[in-house]
PDB file of C-alpha atoms in Angstrom:
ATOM      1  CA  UNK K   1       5.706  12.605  -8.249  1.00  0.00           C
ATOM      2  CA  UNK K   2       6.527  12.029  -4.510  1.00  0.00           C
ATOM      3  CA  UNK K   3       8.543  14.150  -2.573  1.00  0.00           C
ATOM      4  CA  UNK K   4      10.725  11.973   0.234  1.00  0.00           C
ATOM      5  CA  UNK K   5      10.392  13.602   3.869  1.00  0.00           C
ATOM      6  CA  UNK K   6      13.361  12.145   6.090  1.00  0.00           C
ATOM      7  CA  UNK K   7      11.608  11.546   8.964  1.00  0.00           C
ATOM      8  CA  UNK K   8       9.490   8.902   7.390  1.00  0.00           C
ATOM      9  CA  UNK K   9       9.525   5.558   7.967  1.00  0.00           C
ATOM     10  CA  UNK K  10       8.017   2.830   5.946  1.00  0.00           C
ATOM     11  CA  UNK K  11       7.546   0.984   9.295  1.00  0.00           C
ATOM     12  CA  UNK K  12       3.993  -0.678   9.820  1.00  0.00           C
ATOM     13  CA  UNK K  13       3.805   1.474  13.220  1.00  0.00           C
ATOM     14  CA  UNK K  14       0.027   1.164  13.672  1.00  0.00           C
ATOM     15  CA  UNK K  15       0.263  -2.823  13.710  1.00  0.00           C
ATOM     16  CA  UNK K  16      -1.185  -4.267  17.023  1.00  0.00           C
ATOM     17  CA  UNK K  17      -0.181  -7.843  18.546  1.00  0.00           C
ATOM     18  CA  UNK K  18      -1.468  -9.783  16.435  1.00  0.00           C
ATOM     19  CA  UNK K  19      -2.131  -7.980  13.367  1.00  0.00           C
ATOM     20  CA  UNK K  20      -0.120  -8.814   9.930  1.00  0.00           C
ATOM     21  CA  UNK K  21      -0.651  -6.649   7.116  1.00  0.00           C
ATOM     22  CA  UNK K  22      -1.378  -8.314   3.813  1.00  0.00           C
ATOM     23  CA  UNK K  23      -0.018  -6.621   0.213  1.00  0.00           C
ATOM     24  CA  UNK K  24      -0.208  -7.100  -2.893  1.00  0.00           C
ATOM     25  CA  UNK K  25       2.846  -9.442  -5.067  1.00  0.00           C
ATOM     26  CA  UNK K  26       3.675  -6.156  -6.601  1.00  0.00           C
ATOM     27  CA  UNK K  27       4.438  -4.626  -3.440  1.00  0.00           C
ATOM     28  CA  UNK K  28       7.008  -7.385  -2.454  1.00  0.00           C
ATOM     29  CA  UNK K  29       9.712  -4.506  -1.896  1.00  0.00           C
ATOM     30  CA  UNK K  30       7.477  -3.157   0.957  1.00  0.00           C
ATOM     31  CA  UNK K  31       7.181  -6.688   2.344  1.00  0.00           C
ATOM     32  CA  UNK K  32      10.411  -7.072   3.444  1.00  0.00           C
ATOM     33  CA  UNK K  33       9.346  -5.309   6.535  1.00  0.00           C
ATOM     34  CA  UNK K  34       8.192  -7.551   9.854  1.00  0.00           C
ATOM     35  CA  UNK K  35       4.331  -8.128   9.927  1.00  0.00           C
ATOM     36  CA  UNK K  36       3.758  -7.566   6.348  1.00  0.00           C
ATOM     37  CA  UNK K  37       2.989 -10.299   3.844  1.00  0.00           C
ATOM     38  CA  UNK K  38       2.391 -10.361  -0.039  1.00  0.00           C
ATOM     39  CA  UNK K  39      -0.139 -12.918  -0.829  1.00  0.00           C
ATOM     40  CA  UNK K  40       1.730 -15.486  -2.112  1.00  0.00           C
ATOM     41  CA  UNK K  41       4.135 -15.131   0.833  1.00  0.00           C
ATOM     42  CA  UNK K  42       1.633 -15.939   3.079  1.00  0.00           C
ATOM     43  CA  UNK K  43       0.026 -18.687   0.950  1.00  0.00           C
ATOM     44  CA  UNK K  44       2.921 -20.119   0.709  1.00  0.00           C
ATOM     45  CA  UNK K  45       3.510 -19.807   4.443  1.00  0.00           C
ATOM     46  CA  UNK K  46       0.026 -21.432   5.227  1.00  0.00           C
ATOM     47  CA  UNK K  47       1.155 -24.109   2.892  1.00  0.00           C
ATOM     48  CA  UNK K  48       4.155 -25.194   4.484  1.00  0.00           C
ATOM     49  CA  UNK K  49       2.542 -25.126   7.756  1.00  0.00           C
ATOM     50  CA  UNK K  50       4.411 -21.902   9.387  1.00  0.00           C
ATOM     51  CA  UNK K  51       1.683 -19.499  10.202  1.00  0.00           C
ATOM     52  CA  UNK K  52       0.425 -18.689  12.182  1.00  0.00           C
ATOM     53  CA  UNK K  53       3.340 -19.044  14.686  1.00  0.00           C
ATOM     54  CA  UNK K  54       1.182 -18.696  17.739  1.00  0.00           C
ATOM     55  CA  UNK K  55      -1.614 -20.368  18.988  1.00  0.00           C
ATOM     56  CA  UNK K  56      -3.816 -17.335  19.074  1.00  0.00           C
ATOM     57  CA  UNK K  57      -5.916 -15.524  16.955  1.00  0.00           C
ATOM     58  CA  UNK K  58      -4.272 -13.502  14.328  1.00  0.00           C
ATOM     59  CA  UNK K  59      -5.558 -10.761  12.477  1.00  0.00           C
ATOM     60  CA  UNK K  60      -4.973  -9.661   8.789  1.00  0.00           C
ATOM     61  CA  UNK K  61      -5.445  -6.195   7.744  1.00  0.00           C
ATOM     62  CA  UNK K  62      -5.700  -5.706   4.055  1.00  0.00           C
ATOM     63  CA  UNK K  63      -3.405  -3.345   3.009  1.00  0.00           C
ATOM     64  CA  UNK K  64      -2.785  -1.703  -1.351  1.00  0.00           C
ATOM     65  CA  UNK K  65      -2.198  -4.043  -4.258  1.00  0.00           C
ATOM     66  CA  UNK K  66      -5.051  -6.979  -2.701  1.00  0.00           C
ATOM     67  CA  UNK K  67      -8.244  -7.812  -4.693  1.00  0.00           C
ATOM     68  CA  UNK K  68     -10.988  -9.949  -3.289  1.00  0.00           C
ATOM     69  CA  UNK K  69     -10.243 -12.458  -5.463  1.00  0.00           C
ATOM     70  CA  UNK K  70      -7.059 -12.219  -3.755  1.00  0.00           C
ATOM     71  CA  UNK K  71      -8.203 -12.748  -0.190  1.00  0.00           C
ATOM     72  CA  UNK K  72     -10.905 -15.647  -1.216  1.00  0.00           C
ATOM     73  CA  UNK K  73      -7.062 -17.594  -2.327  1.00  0.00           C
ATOM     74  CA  UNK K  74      -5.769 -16.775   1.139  1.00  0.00           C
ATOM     75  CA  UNK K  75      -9.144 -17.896   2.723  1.00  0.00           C
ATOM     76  CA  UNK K  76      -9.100 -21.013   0.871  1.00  0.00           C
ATOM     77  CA  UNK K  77      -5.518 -21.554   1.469  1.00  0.00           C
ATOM     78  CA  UNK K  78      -6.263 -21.301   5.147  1.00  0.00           C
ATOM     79  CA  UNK K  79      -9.483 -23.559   4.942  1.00  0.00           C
ATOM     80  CA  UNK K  80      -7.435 -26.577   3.642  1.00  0.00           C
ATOM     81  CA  UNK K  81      -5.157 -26.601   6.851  1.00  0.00           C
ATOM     82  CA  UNK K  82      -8.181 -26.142   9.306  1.00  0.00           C
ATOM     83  CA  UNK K  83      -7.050 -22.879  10.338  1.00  0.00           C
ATOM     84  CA  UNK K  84      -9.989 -20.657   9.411  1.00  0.00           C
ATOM     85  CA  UNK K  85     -11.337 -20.030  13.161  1.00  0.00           C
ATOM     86  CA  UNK K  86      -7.636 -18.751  13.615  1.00  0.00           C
ATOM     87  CA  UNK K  87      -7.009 -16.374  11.374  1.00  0.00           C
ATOM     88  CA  UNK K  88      -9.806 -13.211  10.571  1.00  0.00           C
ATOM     89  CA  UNK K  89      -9.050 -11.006   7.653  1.00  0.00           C
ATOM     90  CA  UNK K  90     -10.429  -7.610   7.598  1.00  0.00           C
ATOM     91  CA  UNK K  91     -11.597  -7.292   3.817  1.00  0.00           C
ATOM     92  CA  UNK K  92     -14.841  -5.222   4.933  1.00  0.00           C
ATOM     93  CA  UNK K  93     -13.433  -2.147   2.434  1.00  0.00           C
ATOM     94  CA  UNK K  94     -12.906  -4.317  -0.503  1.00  0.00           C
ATOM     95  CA  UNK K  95     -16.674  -4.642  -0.475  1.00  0.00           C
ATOM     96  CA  UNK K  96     -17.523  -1.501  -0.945  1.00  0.00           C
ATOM     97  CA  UNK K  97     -15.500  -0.162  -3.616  1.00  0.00           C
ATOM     98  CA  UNK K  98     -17.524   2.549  -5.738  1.00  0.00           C
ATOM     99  CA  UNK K  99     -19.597   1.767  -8.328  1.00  0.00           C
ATOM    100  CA  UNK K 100     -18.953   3.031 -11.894  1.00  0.00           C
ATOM    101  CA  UNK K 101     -21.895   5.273 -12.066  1.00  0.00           C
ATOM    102  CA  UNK K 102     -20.030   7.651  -9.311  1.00  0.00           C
ATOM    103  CA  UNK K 103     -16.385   7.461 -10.153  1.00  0.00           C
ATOM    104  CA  UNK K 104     -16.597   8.064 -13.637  1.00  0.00           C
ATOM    105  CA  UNK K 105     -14.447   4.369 -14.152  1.00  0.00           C
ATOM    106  CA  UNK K 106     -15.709   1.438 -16.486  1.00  0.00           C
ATOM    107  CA  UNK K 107     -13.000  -1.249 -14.690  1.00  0.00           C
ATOM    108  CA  UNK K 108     -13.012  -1.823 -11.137  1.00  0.00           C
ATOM    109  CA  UNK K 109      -9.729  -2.309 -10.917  1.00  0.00           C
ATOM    110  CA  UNK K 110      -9.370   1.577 -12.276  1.00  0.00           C
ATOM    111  CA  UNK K 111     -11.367   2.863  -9.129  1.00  0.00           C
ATOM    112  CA  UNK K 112      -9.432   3.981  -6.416  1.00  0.00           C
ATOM    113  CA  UNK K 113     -11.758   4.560  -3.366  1.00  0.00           C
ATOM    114  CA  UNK K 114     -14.823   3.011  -1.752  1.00  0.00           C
ATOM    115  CA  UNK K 115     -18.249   4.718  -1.721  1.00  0.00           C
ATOM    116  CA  UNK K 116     -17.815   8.143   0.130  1.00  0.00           C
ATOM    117  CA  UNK K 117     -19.694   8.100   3.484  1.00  0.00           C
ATOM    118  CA  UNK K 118     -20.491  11.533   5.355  1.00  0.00           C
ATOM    119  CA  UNK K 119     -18.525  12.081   8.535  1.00  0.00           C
ATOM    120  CA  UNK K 120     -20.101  15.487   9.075  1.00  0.00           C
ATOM    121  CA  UNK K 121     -21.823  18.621   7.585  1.00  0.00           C
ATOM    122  CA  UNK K 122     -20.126  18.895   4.161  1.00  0.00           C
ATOM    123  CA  UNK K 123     -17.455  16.074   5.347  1.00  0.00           C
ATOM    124  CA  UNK K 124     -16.856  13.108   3.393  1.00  0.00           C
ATOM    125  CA  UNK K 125     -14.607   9.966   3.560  1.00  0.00           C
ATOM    126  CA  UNK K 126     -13.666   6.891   1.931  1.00  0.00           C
ATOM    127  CA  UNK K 127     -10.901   4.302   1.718  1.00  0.00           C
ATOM    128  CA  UNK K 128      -8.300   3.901  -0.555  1.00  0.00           C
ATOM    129  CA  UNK K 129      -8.403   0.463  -2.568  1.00  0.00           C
ATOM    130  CA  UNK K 130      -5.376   0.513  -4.613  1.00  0.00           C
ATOM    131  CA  UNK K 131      -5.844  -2.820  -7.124  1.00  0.00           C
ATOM    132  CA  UNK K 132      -2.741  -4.591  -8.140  1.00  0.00           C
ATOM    133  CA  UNK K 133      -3.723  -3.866 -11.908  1.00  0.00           C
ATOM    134  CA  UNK K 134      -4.729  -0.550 -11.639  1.00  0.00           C
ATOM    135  CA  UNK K 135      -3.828   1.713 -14.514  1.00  0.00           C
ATOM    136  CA  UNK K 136      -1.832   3.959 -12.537  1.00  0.00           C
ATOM    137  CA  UNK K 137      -0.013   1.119 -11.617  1.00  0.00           C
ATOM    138  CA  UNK K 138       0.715  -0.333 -14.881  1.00  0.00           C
ATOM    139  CA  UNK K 139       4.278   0.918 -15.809  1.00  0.00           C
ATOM    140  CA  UNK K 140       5.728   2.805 -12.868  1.00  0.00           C
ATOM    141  CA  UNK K 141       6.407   1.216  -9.571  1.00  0.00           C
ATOM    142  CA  UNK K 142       9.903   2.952  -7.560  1.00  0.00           C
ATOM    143  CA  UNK K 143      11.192   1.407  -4.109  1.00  0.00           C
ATOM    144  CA  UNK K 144       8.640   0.818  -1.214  1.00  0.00           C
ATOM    145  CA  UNK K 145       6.249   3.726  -1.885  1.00  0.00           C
ATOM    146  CA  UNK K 146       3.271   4.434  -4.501  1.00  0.00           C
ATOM    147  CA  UNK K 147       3.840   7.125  -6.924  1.00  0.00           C
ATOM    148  CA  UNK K 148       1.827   9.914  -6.239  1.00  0.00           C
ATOM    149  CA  UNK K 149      -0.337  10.188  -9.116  1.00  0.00           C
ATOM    150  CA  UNK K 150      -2.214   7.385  -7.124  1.00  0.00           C
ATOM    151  CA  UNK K 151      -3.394  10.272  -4.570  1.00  0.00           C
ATOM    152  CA  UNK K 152      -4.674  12.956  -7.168  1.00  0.00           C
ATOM    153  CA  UNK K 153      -6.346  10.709  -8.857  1.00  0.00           C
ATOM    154  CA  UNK K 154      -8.144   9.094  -6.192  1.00  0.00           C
ATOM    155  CA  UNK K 155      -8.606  12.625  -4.775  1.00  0.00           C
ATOM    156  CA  UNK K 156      -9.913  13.717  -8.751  1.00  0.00           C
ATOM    157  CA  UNK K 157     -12.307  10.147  -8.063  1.00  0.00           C
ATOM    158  CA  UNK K 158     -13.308  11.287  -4.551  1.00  0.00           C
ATOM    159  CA  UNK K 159     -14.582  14.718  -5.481  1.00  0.00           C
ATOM    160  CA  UNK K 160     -16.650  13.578  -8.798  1.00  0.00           C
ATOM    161  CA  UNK K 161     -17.873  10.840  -6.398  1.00  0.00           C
ATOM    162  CA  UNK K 162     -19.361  13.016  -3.762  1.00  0.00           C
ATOM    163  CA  UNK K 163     -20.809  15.299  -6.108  1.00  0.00           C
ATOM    164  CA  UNK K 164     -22.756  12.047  -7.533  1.00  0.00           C
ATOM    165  CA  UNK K 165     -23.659  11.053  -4.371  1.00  0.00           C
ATOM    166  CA  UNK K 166     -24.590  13.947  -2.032  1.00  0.00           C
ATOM    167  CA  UNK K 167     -25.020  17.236  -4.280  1.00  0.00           C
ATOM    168  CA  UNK K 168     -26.423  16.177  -7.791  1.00  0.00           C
ATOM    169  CA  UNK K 169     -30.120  16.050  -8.512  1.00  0.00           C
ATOM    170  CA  UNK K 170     -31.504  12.096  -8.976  1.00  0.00           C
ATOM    171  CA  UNK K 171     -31.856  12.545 -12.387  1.00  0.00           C
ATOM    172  CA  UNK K 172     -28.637  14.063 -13.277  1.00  0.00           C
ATOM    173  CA  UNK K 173     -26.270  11.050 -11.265  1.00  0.00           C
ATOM    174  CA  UNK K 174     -24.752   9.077 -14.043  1.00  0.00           C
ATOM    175  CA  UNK K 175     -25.224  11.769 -16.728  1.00  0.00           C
ATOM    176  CA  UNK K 176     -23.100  14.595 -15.899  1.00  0.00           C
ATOM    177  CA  UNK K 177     -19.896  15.955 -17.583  1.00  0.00           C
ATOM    178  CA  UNK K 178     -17.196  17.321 -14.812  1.00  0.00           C
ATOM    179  CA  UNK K 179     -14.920  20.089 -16.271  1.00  0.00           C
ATOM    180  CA  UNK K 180     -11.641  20.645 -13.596  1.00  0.00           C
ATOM    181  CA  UNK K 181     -11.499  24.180 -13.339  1.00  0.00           C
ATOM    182  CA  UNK K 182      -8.308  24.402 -11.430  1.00  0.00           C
ATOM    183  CA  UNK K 183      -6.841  21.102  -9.437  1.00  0.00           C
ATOM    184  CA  UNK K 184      -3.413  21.729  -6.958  1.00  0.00           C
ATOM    185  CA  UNK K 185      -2.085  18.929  -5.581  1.00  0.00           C
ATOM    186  CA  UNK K 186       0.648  18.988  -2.273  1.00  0.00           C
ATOM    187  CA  UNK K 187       3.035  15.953  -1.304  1.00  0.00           C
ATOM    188  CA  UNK K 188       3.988  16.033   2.323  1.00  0.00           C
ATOM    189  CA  UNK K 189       4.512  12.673   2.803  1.00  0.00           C
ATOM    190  CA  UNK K 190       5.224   8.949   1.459  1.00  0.00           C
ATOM    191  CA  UNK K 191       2.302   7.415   0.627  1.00  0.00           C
ATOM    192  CA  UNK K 192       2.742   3.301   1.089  1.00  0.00           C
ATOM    193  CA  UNK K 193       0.796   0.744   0.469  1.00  0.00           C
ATOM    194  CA  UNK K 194      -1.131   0.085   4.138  1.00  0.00           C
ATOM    195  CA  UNK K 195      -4.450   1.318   4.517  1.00  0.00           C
ATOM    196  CA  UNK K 196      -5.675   4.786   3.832  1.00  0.00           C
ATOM    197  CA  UNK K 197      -8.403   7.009   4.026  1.00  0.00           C
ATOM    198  CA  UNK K 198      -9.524   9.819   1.444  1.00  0.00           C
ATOM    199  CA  UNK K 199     -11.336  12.953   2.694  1.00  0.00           C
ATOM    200  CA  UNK K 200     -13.411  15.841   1.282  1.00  0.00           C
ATOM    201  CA  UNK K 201     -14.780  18.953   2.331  1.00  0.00           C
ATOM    202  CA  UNK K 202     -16.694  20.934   0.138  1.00  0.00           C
ATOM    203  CA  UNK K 203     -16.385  24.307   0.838  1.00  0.00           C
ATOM    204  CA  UNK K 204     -18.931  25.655  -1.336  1.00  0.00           C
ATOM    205  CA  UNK K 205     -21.274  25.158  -4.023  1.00  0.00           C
ATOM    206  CA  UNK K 206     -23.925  26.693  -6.349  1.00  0.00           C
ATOM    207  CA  UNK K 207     -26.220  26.100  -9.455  1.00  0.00           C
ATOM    208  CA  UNK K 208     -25.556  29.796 -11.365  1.00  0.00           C
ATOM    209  CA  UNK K 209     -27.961  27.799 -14.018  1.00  0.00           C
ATOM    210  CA  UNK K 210     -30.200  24.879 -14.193  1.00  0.00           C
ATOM    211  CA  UNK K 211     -27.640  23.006 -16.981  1.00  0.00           C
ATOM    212  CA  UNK K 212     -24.325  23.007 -14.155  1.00  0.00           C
ATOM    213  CA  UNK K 213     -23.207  22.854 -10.680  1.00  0.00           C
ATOM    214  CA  UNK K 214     -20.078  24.473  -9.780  1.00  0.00           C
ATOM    215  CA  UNK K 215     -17.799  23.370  -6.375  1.00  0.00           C
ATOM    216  CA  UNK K 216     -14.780  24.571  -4.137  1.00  0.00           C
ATOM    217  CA  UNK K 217     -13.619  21.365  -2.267  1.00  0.00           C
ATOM    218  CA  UNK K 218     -10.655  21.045  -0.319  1.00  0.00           C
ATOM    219  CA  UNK K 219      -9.283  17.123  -0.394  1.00  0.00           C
ATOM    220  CA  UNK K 220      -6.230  14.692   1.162  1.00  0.00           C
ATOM    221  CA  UNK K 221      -5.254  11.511   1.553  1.00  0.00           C
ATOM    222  CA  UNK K 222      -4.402  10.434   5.212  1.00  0.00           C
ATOM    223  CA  UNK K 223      -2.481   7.031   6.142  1.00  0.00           C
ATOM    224  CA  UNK K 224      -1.439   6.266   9.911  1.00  0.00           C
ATOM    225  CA  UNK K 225      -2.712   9.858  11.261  1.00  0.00           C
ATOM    226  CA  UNK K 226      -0.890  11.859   8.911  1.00  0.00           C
ATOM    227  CA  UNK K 227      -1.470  13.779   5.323  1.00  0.00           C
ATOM    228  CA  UNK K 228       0.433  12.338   2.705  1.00  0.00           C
ATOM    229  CA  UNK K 229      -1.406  14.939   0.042  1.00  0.00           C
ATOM    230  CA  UNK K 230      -3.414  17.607  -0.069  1.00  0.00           C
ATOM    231  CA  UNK K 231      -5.648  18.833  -3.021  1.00  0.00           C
ATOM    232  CA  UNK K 232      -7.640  21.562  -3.752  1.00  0.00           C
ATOM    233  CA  UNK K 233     -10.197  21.774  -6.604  1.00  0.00           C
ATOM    234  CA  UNK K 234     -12.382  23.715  -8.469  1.00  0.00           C
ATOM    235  CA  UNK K 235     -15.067  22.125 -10.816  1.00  0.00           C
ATOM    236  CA  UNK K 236     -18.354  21.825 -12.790  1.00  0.00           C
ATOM    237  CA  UNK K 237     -20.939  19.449 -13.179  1.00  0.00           C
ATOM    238  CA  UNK K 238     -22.599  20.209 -16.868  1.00  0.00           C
ATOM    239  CA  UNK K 239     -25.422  18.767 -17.978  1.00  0.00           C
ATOM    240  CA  UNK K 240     -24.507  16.336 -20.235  1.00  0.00           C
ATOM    241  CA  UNK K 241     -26.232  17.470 -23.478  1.00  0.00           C
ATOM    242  CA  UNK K 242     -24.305  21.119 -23.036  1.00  0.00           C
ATOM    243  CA  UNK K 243     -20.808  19.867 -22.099  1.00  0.00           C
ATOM    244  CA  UNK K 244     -21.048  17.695 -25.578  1.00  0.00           C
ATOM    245  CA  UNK K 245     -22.460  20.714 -27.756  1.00  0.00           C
ATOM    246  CA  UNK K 246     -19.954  22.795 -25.967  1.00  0.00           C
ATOM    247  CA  UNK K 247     -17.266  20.403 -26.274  1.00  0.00           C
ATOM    248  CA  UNK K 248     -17.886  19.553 -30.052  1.00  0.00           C
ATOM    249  CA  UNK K 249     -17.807  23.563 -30.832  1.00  0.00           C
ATOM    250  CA  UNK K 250     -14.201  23.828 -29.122  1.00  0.00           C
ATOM    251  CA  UNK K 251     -13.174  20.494 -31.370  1.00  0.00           C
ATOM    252  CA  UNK K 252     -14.037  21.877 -34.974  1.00  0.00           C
ATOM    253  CA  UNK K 253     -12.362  25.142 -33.279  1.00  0.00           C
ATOM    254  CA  UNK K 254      -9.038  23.017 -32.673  1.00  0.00           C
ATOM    255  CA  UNK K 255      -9.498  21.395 -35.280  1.00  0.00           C
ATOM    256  CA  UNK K 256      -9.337  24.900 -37.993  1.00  0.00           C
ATOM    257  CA  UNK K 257      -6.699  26.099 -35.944  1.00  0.00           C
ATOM    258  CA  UNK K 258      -4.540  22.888 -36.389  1.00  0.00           C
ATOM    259  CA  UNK K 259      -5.415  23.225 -40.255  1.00  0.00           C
ATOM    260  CA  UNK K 260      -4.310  26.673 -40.647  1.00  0.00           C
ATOM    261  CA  UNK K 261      -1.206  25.890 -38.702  1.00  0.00           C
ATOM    262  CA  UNK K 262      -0.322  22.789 -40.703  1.00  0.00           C
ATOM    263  CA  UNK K 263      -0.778  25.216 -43.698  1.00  0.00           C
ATOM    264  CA  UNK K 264       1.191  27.945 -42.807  1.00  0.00           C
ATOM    265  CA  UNK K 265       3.780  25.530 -41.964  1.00  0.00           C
ATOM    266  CA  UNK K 266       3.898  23.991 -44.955  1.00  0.00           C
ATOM    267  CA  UNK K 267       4.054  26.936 -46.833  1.00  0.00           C
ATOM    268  CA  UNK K 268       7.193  28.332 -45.361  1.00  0.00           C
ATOM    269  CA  UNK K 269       8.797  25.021 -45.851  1.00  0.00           C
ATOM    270  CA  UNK K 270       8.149  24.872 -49.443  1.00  0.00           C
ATOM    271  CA  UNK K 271      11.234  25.810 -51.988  1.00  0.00           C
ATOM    272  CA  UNK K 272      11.183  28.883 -53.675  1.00  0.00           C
ATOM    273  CA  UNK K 273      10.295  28.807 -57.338  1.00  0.00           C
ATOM    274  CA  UNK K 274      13.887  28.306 -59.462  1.00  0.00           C
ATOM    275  CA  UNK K 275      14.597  31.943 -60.793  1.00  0.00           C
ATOM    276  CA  UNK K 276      14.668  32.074 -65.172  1.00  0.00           C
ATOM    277  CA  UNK K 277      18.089  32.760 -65.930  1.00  0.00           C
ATOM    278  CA  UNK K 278      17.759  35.692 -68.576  1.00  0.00           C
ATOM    279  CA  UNK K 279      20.851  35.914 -71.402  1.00  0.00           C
ATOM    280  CA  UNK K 280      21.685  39.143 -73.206  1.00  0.00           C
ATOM    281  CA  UNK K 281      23.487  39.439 -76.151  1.00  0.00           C
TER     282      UNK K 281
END
């Protein structure tokens, strides 16, 4: 869900001379603003020998929706018409997407942020890498913005991320179970595919026993200088072995309970038994 606020603007405001912004196909809507390119609307521009339009240096920020595999076409592209000393496109954050051991994801294209990096005491950050096939992404895509179950669930990726990163003992990274204890989520803004940054404070923290962690973080996803969601979360980090026991014991439990349901059900649905008519003579 994303709430509209009517003083926003899907303008590229925070474009400098010189600077395009590059999208992904599926963002074409978004593209029809000036200084912002899908891929192959700038390939084919490259192609045809239109851009860039100036004889100076331009520079390409990568915005949502663009893979690497995506900018290594537009680099190529480029190469074949000599104009790779022209052109610079800033890809740095596509390189450091996080890894599947901290955000819980077994296809890249499913992670949603870089590796967190600490921007003070109990402060983290990381960009938002929105792939073009991410599963968010799949079957909902409305006008110029992204929906916003894009921004809880890179916030939901951001928080078991830092906990993997900066709070976890070595030996439990990888291995631990996260149970949400409570997760609310606030649109203030459009969220659009140009860059963006995801933050993270944790405001506290605690082992209450060797087998879990439990957190209070407070979470939101900035683009251009301003919040487009907020999120705060509680959660626990479970040591593997106990979150399955506990989580197989709460199964059979569901399980009975759906049994005797389905039983009772059926029972009150079933015909009564015909009466025997009884004759008297």
């Amino acid at each position: 869900m994303s709430v509209p606020m009517p003083h926003e603007s899907p303008q590229a405001t925070d474009a400098k001379p010189g600077t395009l912004f590059l999208v992904g196909d599926v963002f074409a809507e978004f593209a029809h603003h000036e200084g912002v390119f899908t891929v192959s609307q700038l390939a084919r521009l490259i192609r045809n020998g239109a851009f860039p339009e100036s004889a100076g240096g331009v520079r390409v920020s990568v915005g949502q929706g663009v893979s690497l595999f995506d900018v290594q076409y537009v680099r190529d592209t480029l190469a074949r018409r000599g104009l790779t000393d022209l052109v610079v496109i800033d890809d740095q954050a596509l390189h450091t997407r996080a890894g599947r051991e901290i955000a819980h994801k077994h296809r890249s294209e499913n992670v949603l942020i870089s590796a967190p990096r600490p921007v003070g005491d109990d402060w983290y950050e990381a960009d938002l890498l929105v792939d073009g096939d991410n599963e968010v992404m799949s079957d909902h895509l409305t006008g110029q913005h992204m929906q916003g179950m894009l921004a809880t669930e890179a916030g939901r990726q951001m928080f078991i991320a830092v906990a993997e990163q900066f709070y976890l003992p070595h030996e439990a990274v990888g291995s631990s179970y996260f149970v949400i204890d409570s997760f609310a989520t606030r649109y203030r803004n459009f969220l659009f595919p140009l860059p963006a940054v995801v933050r993270c404070r944790v405001l506290a923290h605690r082992t209450p026993h060797r087998t879990r962690m439990t957190f209070h973080c407070e979470l939101s996803v900035s683009q251009g200088g301003s919040e487009t969601a907020g999120m705060e979360v509680r959660f626990t980090a479970f040591d593997t072995q106990v979150s399955h026991a506990k989580e197989t014991r709460a199964a059979q439990r569901s399980l009975q309970d759906g049994v005797a349901l389905a039983t009772a059900a059926a029972a009150a649905q079933a015909p009564a038994p015909a009466r025997a008519e009884v004759r008297t003579s």
